[in-house]
PDB file of C-alpha atoms in Angstrom:
ATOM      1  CA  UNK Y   2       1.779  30.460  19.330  1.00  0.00           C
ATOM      2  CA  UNK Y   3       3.485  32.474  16.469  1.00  0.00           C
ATOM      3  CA  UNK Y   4       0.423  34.257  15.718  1.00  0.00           C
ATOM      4  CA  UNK Y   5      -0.950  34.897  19.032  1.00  0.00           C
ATOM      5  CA  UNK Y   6       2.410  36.712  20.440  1.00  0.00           C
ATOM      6  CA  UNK Y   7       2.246  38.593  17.229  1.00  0.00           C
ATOM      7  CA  UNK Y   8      -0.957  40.084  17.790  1.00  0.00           C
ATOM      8  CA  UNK Y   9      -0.394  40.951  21.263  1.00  0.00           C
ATOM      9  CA  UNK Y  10       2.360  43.334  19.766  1.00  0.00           C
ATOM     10  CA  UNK Y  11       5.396  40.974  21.625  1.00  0.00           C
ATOM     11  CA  UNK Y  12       8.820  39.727  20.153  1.00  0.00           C
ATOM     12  CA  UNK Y  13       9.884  36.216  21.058  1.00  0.00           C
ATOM     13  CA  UNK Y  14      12.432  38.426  23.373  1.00  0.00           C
ATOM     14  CA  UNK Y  15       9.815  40.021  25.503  1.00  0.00           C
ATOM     15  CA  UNK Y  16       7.931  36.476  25.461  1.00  0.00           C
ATOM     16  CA  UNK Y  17      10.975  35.118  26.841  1.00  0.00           C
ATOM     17  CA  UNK Y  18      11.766  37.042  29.220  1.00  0.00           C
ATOM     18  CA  UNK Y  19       7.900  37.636  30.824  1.00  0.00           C
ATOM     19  CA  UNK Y  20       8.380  33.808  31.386  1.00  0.00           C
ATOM     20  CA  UNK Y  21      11.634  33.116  32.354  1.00  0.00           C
ATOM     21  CA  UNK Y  22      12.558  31.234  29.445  1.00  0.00           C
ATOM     22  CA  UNK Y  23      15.631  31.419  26.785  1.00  0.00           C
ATOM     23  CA  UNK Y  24      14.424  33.296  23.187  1.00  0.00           C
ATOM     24  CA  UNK Y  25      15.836  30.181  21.259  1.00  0.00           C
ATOM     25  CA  UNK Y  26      13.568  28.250  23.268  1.00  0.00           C
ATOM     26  CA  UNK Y  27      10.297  30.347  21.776  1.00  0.00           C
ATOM     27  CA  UNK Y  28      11.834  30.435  18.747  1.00  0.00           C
ATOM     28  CA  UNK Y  29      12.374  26.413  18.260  1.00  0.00           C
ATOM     29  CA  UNK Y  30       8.696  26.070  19.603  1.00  0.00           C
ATOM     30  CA  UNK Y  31       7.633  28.110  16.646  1.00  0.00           C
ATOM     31  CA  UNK Y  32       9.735  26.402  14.490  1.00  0.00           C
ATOM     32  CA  UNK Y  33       7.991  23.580  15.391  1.00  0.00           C
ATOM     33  CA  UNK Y  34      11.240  21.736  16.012  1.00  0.00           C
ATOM     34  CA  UNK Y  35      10.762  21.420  19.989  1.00  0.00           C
ATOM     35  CA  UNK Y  36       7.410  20.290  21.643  1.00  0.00           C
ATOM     36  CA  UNK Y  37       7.487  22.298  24.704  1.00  0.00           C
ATOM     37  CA  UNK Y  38       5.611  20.756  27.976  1.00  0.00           C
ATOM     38  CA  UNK Y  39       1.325  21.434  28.575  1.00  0.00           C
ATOM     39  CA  UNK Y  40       2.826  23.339  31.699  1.00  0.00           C
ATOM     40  CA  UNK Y  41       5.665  25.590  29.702  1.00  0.00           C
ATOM     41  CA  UNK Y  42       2.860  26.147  26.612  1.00  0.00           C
ATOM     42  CA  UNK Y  43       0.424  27.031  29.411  1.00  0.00           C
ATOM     43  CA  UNK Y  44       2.594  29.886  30.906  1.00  0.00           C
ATOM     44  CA  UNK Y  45       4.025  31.149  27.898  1.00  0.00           C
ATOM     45  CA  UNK Y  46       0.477  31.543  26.543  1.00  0.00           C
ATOM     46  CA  UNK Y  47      -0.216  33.152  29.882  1.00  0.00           C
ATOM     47  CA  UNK Y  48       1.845  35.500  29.421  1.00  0.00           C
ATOM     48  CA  UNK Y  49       0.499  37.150  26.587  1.00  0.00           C
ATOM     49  CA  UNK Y  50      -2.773  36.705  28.546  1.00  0.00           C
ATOM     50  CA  UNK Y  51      -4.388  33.552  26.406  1.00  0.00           C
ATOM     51  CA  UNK Y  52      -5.758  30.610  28.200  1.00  0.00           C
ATOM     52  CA  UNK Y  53      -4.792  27.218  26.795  1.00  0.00           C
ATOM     53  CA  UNK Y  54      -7.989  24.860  27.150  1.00  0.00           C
ATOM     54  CA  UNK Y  55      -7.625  21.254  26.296  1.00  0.00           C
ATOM     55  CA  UNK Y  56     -10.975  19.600  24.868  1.00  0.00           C
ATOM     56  CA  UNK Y  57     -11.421  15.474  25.631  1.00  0.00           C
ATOM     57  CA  UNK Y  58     -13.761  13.804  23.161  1.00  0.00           C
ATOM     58  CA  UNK Y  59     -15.909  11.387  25.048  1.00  0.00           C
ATOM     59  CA  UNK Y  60     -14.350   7.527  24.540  1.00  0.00           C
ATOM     60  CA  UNK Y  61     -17.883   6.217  23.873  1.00  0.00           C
ATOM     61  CA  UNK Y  62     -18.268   8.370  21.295  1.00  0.00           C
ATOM     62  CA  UNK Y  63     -15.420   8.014  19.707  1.00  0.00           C
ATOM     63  CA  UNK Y  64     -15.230   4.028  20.379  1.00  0.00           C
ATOM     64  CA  UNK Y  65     -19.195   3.825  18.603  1.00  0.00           C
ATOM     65  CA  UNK Y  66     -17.467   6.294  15.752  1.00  0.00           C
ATOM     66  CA  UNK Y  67     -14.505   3.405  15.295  1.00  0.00           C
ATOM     67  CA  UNK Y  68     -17.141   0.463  14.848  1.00  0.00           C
ATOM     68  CA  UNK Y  69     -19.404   2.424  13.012  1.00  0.00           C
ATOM     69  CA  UNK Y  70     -16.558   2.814  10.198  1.00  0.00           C
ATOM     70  CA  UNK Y  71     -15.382  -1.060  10.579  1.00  0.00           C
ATOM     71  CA  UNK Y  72     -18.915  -2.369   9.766  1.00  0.00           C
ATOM     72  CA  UNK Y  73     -18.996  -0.074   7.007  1.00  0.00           C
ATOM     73  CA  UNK Y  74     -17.575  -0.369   3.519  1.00  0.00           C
ATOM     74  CA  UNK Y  75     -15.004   1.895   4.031  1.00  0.00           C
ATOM     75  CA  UNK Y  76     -13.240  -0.752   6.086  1.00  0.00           C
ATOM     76  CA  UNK Y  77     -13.581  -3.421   3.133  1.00  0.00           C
ATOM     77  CA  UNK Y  78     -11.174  -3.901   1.079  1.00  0.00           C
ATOM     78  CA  UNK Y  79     -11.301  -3.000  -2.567  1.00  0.00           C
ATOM     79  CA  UNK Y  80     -11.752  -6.545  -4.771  1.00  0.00           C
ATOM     80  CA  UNK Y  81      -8.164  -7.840  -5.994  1.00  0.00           C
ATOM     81  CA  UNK Y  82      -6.481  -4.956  -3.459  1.00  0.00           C
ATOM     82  CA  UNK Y  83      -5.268  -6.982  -0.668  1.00  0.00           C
ATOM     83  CA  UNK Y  84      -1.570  -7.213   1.057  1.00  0.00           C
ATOM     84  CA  UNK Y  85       0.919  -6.840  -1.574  1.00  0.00           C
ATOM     85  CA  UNK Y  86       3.174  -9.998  -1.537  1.00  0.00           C
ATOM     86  CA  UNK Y  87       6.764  -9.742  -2.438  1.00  0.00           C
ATOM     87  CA  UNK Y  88       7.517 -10.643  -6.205  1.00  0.00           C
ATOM     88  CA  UNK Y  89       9.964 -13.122  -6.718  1.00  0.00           C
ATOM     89  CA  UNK Y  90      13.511 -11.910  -8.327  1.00  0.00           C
ATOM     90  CA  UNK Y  91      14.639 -13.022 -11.583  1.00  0.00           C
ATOM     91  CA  UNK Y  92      17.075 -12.354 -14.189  1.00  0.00           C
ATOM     92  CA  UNK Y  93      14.432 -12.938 -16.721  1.00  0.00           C
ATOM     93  CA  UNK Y  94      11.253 -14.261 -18.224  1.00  0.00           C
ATOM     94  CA  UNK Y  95      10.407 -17.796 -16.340  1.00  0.00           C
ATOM     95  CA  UNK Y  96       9.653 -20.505 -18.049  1.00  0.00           C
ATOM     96  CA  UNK Y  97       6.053 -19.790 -19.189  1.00  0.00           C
ATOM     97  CA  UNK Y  98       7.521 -16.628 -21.233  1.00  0.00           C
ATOM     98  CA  UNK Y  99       6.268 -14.181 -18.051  1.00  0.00           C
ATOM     99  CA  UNK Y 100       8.025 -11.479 -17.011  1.00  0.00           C
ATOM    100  CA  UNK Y 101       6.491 -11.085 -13.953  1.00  0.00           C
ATOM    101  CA  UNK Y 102       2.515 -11.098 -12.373  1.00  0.00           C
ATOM    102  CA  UNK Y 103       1.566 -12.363  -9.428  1.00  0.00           C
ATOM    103  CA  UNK Y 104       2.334 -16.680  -9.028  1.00  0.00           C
ATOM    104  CA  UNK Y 105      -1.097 -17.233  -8.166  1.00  0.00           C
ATOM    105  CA  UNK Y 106      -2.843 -15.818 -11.124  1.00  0.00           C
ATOM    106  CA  UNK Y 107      -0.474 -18.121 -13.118  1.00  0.00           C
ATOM    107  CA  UNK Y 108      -0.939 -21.431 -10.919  1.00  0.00           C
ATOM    108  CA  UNK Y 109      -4.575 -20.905 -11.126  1.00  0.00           C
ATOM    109  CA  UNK Y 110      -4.164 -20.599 -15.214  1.00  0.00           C
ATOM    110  CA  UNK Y 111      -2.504 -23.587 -15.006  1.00  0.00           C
ATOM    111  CA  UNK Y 112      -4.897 -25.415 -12.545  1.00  0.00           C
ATOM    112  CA  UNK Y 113      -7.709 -24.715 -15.428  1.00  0.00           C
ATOM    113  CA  UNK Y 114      -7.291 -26.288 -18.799  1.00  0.00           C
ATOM    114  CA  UNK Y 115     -10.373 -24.380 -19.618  1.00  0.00           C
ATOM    115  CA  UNK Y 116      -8.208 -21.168 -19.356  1.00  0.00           C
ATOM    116  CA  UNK Y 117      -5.616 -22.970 -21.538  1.00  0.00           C
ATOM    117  CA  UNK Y 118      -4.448 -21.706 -25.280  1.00  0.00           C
ATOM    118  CA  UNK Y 119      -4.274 -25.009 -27.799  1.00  0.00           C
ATOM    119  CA  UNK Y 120      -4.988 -28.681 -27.135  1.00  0.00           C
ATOM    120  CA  UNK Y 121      -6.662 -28.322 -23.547  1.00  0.00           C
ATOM    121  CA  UNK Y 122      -4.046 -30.334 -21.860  1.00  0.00           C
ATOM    122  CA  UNK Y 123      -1.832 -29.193 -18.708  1.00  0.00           C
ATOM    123  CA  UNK Y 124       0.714 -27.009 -19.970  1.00  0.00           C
ATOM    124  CA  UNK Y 125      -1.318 -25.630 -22.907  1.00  0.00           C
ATOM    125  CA  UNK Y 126       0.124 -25.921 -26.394  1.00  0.00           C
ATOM    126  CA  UNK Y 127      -0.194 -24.631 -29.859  1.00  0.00           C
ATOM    127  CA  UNK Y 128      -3.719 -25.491 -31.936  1.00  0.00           C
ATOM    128  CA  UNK Y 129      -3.413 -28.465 -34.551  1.00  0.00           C
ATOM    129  CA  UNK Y 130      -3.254 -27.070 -38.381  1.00  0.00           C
ATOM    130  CA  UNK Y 131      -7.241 -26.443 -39.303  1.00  0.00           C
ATOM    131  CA  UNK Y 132      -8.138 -30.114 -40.713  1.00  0.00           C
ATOM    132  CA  UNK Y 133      -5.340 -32.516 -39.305  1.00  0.00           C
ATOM    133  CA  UNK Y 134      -6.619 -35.284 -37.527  1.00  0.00           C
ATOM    134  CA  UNK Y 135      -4.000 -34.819 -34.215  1.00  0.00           C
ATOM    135  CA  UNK Y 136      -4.034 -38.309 -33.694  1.00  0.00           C
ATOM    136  CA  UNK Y 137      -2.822 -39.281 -37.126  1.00  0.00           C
ATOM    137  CA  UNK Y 138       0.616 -40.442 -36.051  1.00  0.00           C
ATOM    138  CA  UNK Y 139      -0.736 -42.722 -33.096  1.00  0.00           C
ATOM    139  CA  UNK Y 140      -2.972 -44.592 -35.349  1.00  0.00           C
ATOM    140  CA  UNK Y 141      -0.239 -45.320 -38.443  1.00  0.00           C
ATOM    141  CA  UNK Y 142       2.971 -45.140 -35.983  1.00  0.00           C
ATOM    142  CA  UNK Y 143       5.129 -46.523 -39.491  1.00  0.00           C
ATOM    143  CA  UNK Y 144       4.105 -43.234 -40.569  1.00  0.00           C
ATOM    144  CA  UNK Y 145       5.362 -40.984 -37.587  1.00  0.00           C
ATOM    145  CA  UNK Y 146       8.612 -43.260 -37.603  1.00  0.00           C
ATOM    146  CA  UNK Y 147       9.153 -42.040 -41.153  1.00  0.00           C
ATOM    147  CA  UNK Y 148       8.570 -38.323 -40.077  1.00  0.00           C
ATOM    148  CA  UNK Y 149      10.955 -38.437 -37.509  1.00  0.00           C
ATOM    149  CA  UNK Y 150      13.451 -39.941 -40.165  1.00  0.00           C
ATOM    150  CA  UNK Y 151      12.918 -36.818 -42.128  1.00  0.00           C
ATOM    151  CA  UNK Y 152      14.491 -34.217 -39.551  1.00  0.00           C
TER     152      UNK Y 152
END
């Protein structure tokens, strides 16, 4: 509205006053900090003789526009970009050594023993020494009394 009162030549004064209105009242609508009514926009427009025309898109259209874009891929998500859930809090790392990460990643580690660092059972573990037989203290169990002796 700024613009076309400008180029007719009138202040927000003579605006005002051609349509009855206070000048604060122009002046807040082109401040954009009050939305004035279709029927107070329409006669303060009038009154610098412009014609306010209000265009109405055809719902059809616009309802064949709104599938259109839900079948397409811009309304699939991007892989591994779904709802953010809320982290847990903690004071620290858990007990797997993690900081944080999302819970499922980590159940599903631990779901897989395939995905597993070490001996391949639940939990994980750390490798066996290169040449040690692992079972070595379950088949001479004298053996892994006298190693447990030692500590």
């Amino acid at each position: 509205m700024r613009s076309a009162r400008a180029k007719r030549g009138v202040s927000q004064a003579q605006l005002a006053a051609l349509d009855g209105v206070l000048r604060s009242t122009v002046e807040r609508i082109e401040a954009d900090t009050r939305q004035p009514s279709l029927v107070t926009l329409n006669r303060l427009l009038a009154a610098v003789d412009l014609e306010l025309r209000i265009r109405l898109d055809d719902l059809d259209r616009l309802a064949a526009a709104v599938r259109e874009l839900d079948e397409g891929s811009a309304a699939r998500p991007v892989r591994g970009r779904g709802p953010r859930r809320p982290r847990p809090r903690c004071s620290g790392a858990g007990a797997d050594g993690h900081h944080g990460g999302d819970d499922e990643d980590r159940r599903d580690q631990r779901d897989d023993p395939q995905d597993q660092p070490g001996d391949g059972q639940p939990g994980g573990g750390t490798p066996p020494p290169a040449g040690r037989d692992t079972d070595a203290a379950e088949d001479h169990p004298q053996q892994g009394q006298h190693d447990a002796d030692r500590r």
